[in-house]
PDB file of C-alpha atoms in Angstrom:
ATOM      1  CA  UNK A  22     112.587 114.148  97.508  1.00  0.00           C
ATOM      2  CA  UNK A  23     116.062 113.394  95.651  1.00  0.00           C
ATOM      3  CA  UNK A  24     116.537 113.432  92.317  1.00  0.00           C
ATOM      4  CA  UNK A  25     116.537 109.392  92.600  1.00  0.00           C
ATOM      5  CA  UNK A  26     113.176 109.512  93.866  1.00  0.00           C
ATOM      6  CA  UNK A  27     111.737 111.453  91.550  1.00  0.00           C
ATOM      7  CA  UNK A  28     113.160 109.377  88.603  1.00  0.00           C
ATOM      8  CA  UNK A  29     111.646 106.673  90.131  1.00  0.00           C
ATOM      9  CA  UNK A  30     108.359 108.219  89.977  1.00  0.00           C
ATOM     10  CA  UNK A  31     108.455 108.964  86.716  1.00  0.00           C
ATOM     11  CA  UNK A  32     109.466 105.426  85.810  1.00  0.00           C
ATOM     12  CA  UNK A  33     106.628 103.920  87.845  1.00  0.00           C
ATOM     13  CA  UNK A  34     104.339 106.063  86.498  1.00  0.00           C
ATOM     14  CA  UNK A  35     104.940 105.478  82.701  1.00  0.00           C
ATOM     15  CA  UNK A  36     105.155 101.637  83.298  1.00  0.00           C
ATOM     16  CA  UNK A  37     101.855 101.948  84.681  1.00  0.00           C
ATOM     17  CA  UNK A  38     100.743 104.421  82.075  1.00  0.00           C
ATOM     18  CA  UNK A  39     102.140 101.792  79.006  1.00  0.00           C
ATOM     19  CA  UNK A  40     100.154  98.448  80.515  1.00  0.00           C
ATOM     20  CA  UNK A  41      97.055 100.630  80.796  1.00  0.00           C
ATOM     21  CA  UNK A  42      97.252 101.662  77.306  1.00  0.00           C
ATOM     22  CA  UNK A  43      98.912  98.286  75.839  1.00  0.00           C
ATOM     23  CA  UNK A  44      95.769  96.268  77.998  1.00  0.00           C
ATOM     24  CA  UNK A  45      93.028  98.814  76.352  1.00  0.00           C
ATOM     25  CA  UNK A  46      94.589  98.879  73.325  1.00  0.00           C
ATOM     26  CA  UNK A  47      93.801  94.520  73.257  1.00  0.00           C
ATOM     27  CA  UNK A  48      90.201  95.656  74.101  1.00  0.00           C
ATOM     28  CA  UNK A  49      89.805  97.853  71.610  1.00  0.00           C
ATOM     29  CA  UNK A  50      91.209  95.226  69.031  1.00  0.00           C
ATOM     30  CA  UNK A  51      94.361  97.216  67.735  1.00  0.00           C
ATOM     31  CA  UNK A  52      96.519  94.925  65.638  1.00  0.00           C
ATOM     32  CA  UNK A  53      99.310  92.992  68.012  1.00  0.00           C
ATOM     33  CA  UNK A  54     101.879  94.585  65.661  1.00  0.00           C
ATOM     34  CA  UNK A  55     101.323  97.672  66.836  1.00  0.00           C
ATOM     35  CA  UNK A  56      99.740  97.142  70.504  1.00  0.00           C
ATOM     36  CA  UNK A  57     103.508  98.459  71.995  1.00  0.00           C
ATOM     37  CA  UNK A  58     102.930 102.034  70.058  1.00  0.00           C
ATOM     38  CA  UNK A  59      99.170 102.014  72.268  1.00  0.00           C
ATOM     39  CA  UNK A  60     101.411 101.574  75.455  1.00  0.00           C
ATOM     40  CA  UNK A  61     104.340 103.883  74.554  1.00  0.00           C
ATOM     41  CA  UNK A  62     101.194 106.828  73.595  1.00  0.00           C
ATOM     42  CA  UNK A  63     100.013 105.974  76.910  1.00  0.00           C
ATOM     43  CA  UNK A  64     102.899 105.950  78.741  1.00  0.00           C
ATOM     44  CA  UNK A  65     104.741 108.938  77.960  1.00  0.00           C
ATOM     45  CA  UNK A  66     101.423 111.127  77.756  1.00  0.00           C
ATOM     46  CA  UNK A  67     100.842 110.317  81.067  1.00  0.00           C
ATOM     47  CA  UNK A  68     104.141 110.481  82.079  1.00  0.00           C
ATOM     48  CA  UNK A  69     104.249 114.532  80.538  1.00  0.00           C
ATOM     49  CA  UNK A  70     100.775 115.117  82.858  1.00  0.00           C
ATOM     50  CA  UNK A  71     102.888 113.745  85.683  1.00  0.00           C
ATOM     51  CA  UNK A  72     105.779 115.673  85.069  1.00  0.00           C
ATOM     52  CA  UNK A  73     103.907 118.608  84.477  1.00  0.00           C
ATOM     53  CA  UNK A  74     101.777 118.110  87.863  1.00  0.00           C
ATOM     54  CA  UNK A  75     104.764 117.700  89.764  1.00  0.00           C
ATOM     55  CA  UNK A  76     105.744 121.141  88.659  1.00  0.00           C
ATOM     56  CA  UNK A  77     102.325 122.919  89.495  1.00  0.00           C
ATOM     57  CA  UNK A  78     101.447 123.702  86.034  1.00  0.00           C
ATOM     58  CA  UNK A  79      97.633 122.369  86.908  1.00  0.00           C
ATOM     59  CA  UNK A  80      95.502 119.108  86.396  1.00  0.00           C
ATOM     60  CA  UNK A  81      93.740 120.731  83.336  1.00  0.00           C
ATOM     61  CA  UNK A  82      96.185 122.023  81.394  1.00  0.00           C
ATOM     62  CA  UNK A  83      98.771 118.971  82.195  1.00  0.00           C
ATOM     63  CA  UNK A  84      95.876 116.850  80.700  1.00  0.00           C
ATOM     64  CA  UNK A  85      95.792 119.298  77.309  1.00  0.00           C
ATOM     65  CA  UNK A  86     100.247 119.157  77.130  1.00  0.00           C
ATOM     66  CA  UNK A  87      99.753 115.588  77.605  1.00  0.00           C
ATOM     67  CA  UNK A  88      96.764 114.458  74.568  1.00  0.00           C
ATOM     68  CA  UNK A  89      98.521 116.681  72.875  1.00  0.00           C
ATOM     69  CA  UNK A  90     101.364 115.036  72.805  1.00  0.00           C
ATOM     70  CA  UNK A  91      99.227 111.494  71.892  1.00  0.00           C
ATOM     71  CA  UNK A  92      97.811 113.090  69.115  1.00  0.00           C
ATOM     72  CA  UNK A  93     100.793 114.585  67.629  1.00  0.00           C
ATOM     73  CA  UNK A  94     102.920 111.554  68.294  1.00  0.00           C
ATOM     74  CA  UNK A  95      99.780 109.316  67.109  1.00  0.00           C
ATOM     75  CA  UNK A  96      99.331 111.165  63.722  1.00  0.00           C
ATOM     76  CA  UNK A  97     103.436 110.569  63.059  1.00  0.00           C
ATOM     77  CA  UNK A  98     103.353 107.094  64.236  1.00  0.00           C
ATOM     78  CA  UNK A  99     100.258 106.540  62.050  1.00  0.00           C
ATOM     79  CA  UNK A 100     101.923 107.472  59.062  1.00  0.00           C
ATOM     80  CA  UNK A 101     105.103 104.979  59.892  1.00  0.00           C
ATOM     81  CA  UNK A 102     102.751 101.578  60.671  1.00  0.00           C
ATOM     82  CA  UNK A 103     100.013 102.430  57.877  1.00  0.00           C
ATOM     83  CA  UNK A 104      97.387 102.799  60.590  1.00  0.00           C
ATOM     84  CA  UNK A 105      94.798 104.822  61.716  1.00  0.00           C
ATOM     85  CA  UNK A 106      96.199 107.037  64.112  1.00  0.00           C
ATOM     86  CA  UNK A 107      92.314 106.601  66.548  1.00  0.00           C
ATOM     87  CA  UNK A 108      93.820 102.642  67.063  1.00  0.00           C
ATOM     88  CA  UNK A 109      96.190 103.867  69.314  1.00  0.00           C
ATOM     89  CA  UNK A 110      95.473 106.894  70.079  1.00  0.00           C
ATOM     90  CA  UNK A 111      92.269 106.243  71.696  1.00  0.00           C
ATOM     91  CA  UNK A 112      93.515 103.468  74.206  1.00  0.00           C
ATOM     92  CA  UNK A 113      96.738 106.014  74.893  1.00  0.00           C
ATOM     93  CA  UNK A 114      94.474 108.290  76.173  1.00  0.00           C
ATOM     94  CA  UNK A 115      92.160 106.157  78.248  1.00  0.00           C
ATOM     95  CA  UNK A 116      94.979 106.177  80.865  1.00  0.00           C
ATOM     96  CA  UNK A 117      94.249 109.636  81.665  1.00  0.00           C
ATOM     97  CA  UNK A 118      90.214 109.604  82.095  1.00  0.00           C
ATOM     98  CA  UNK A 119      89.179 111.100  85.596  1.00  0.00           C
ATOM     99  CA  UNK A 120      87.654 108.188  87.151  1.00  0.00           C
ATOM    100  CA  UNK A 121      87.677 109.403  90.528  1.00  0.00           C
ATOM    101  CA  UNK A 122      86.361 112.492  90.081  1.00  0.00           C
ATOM    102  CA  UNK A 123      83.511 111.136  87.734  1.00  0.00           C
ATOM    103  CA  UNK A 124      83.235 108.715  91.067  1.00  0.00           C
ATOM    104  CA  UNK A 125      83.659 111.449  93.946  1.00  0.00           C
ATOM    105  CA  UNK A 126      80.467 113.445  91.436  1.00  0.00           C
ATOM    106  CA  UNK A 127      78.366 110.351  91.713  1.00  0.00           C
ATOM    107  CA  UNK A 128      78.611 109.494  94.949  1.00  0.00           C
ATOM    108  CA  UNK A 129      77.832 112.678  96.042  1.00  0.00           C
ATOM    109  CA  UNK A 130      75.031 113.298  93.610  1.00  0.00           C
ATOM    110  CA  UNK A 131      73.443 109.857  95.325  1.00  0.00           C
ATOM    111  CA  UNK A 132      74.228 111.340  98.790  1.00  0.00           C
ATOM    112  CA  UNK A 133      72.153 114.805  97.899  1.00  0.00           C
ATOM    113  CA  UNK A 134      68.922 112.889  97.107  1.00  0.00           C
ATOM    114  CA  UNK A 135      68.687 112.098 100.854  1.00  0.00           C
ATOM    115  CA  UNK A 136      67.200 115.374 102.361  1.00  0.00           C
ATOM    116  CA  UNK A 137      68.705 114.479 105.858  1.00  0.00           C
ATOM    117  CA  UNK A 138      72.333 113.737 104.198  1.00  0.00           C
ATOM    118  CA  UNK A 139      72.210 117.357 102.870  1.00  0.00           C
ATOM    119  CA  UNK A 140      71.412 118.863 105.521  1.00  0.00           C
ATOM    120  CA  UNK A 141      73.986 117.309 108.093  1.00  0.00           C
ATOM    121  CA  UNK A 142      76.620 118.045 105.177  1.00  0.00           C
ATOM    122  CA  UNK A 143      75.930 121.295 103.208  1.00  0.00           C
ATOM    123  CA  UNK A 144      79.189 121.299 101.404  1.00  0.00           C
ATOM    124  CA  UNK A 145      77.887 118.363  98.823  1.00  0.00           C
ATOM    125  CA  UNK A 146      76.342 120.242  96.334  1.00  0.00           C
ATOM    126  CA  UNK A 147      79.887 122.151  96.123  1.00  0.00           C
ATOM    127  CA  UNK A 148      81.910 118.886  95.898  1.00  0.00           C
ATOM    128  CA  UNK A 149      79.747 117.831  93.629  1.00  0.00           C
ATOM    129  CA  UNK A 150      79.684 120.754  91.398  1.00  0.00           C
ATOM    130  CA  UNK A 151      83.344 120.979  91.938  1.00  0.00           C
ATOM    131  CA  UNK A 152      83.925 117.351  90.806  1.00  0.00           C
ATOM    132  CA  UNK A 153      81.550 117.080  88.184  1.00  0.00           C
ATOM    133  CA  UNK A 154      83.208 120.786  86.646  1.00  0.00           C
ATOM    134  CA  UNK A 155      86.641 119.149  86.394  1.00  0.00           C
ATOM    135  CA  UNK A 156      85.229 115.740  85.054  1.00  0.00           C
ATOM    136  CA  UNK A 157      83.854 117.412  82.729  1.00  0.00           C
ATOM    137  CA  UNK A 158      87.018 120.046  81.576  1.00  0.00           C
ATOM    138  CA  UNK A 159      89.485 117.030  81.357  1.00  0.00           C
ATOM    139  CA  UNK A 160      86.668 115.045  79.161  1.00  0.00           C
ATOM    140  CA  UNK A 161      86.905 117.863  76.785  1.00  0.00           C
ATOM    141  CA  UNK A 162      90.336 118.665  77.146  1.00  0.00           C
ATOM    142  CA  UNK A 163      91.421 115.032  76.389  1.00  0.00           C
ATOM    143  CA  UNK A 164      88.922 115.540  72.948  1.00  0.00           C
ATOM    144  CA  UNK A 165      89.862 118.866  72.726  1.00  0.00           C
ATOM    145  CA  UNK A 166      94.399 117.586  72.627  1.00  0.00           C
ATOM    146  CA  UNK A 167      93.744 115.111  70.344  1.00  0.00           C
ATOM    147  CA  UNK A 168      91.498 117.175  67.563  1.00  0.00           C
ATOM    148  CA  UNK A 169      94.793 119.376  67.988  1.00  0.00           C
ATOM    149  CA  UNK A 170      96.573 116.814  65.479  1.00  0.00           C
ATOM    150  CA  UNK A 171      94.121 115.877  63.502  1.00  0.00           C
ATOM    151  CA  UNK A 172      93.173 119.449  62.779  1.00  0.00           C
ATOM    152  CA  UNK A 173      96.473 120.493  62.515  1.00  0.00           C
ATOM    153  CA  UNK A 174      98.191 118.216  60.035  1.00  0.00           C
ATOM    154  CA  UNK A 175      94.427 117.922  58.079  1.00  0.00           C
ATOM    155  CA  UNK A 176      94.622 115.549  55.461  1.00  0.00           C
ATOM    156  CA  UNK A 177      92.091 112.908  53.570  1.00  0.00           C
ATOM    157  CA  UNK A 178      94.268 110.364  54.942  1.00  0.00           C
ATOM    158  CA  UNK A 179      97.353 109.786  57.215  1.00  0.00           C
ATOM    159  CA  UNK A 180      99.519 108.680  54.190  1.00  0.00           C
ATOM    160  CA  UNK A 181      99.014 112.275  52.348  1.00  0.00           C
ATOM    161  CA  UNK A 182     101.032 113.747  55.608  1.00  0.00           C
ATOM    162  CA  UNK A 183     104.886 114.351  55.120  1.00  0.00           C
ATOM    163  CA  UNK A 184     106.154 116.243  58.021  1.00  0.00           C
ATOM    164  CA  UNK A 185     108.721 118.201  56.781  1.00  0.00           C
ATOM    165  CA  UNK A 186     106.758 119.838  54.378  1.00  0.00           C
ATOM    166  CA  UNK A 187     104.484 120.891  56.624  1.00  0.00           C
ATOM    167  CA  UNK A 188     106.815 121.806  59.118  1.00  0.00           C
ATOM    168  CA  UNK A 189     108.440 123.734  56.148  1.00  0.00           C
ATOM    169  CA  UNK A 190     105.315 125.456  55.458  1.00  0.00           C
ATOM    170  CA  UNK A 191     104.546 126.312  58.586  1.00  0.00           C
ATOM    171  CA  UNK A 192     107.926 127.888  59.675  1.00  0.00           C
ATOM    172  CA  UNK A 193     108.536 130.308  56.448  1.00  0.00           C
ATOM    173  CA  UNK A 194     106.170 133.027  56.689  1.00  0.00           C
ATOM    174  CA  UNK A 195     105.329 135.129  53.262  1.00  0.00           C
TER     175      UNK A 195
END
């Protein structure tokens, strides 16, 4: 692949990414004013995951750079619209739930109640297990990546957060 190519990707992939989040952010009834923010959360979260996959750095832990990213980015943008940083961050990070593998574990957890299945295919159990391990780690992962934020720049509310001060604080060691 070229460097064109690749760019391309990446372009696709956050346009995708951004209607995903924009379209759950509608269903999850965050204000029109600030649906855009929803899509932009989703689209360049899943956009770092994708660039981060393309460079072998592993689903799991491309998940975690990537709703970490939403969080941060949702606790700043919070603070700039007067919102609650869980009305965008949420549908920002609904774009990179693992569907298929929650699927894939289903399917073959249906397939493993037939005795006969089972025994003409003994690697279920392992796909299953296997599937249902890494729905499981990017579930908590995407929890874990957004916490991150929240945890980090702890506050009663979004408004008591000014970033250079805590950036301050946290950079000059005593």
């Amino acid at each position: 692949m070229d460097a064109a190519d690749i760019i391309l990707n990446i372009i696709r992939d956050f346009c995708i990414a951004f209607v995903v989040g924009f379209c759950w952010g509608i269903l999850f009834g965050t204000p029109k004013r600030i649906l855009v923010i929803a899509g932009l959360l989703g689209g360049l979260g899943h956009c770092i995951r994708f660039i981060l996959l393309q460079l072998d750095f592993g689903l799991i832990s491309a998940t975690l750079a990537g709703s970490v990213f939403i969080g941060l980015f949702g606790i700043f943008m919070a603070h700039r619209v007067d919102n609650p940083p869980v009305v965008f961050t949420m549908p920002a990070c609904i774009t990179m739930i693992p569907g298929m593998y929650a699927y894939k574990t289903m399917l073959a957890g249906m397939k493993i109640t037939d005795s006969a299945t089972l025994e003409a295919d003994p690697s279920l159990l392992p796909t299953m297990a296997h599937n249902l391990m890494l729905t499981m780690s990017m579930l908590f992962t995407l929890a874990i990546g957004i916490c991150i934020a929240a945890l980090f720049f702890r506050a009663t509310s979004v408004k008591e957060i000014e970033f250079a001060k805590k950036l301050e604080r946290m950079t000059h060691f005593k």
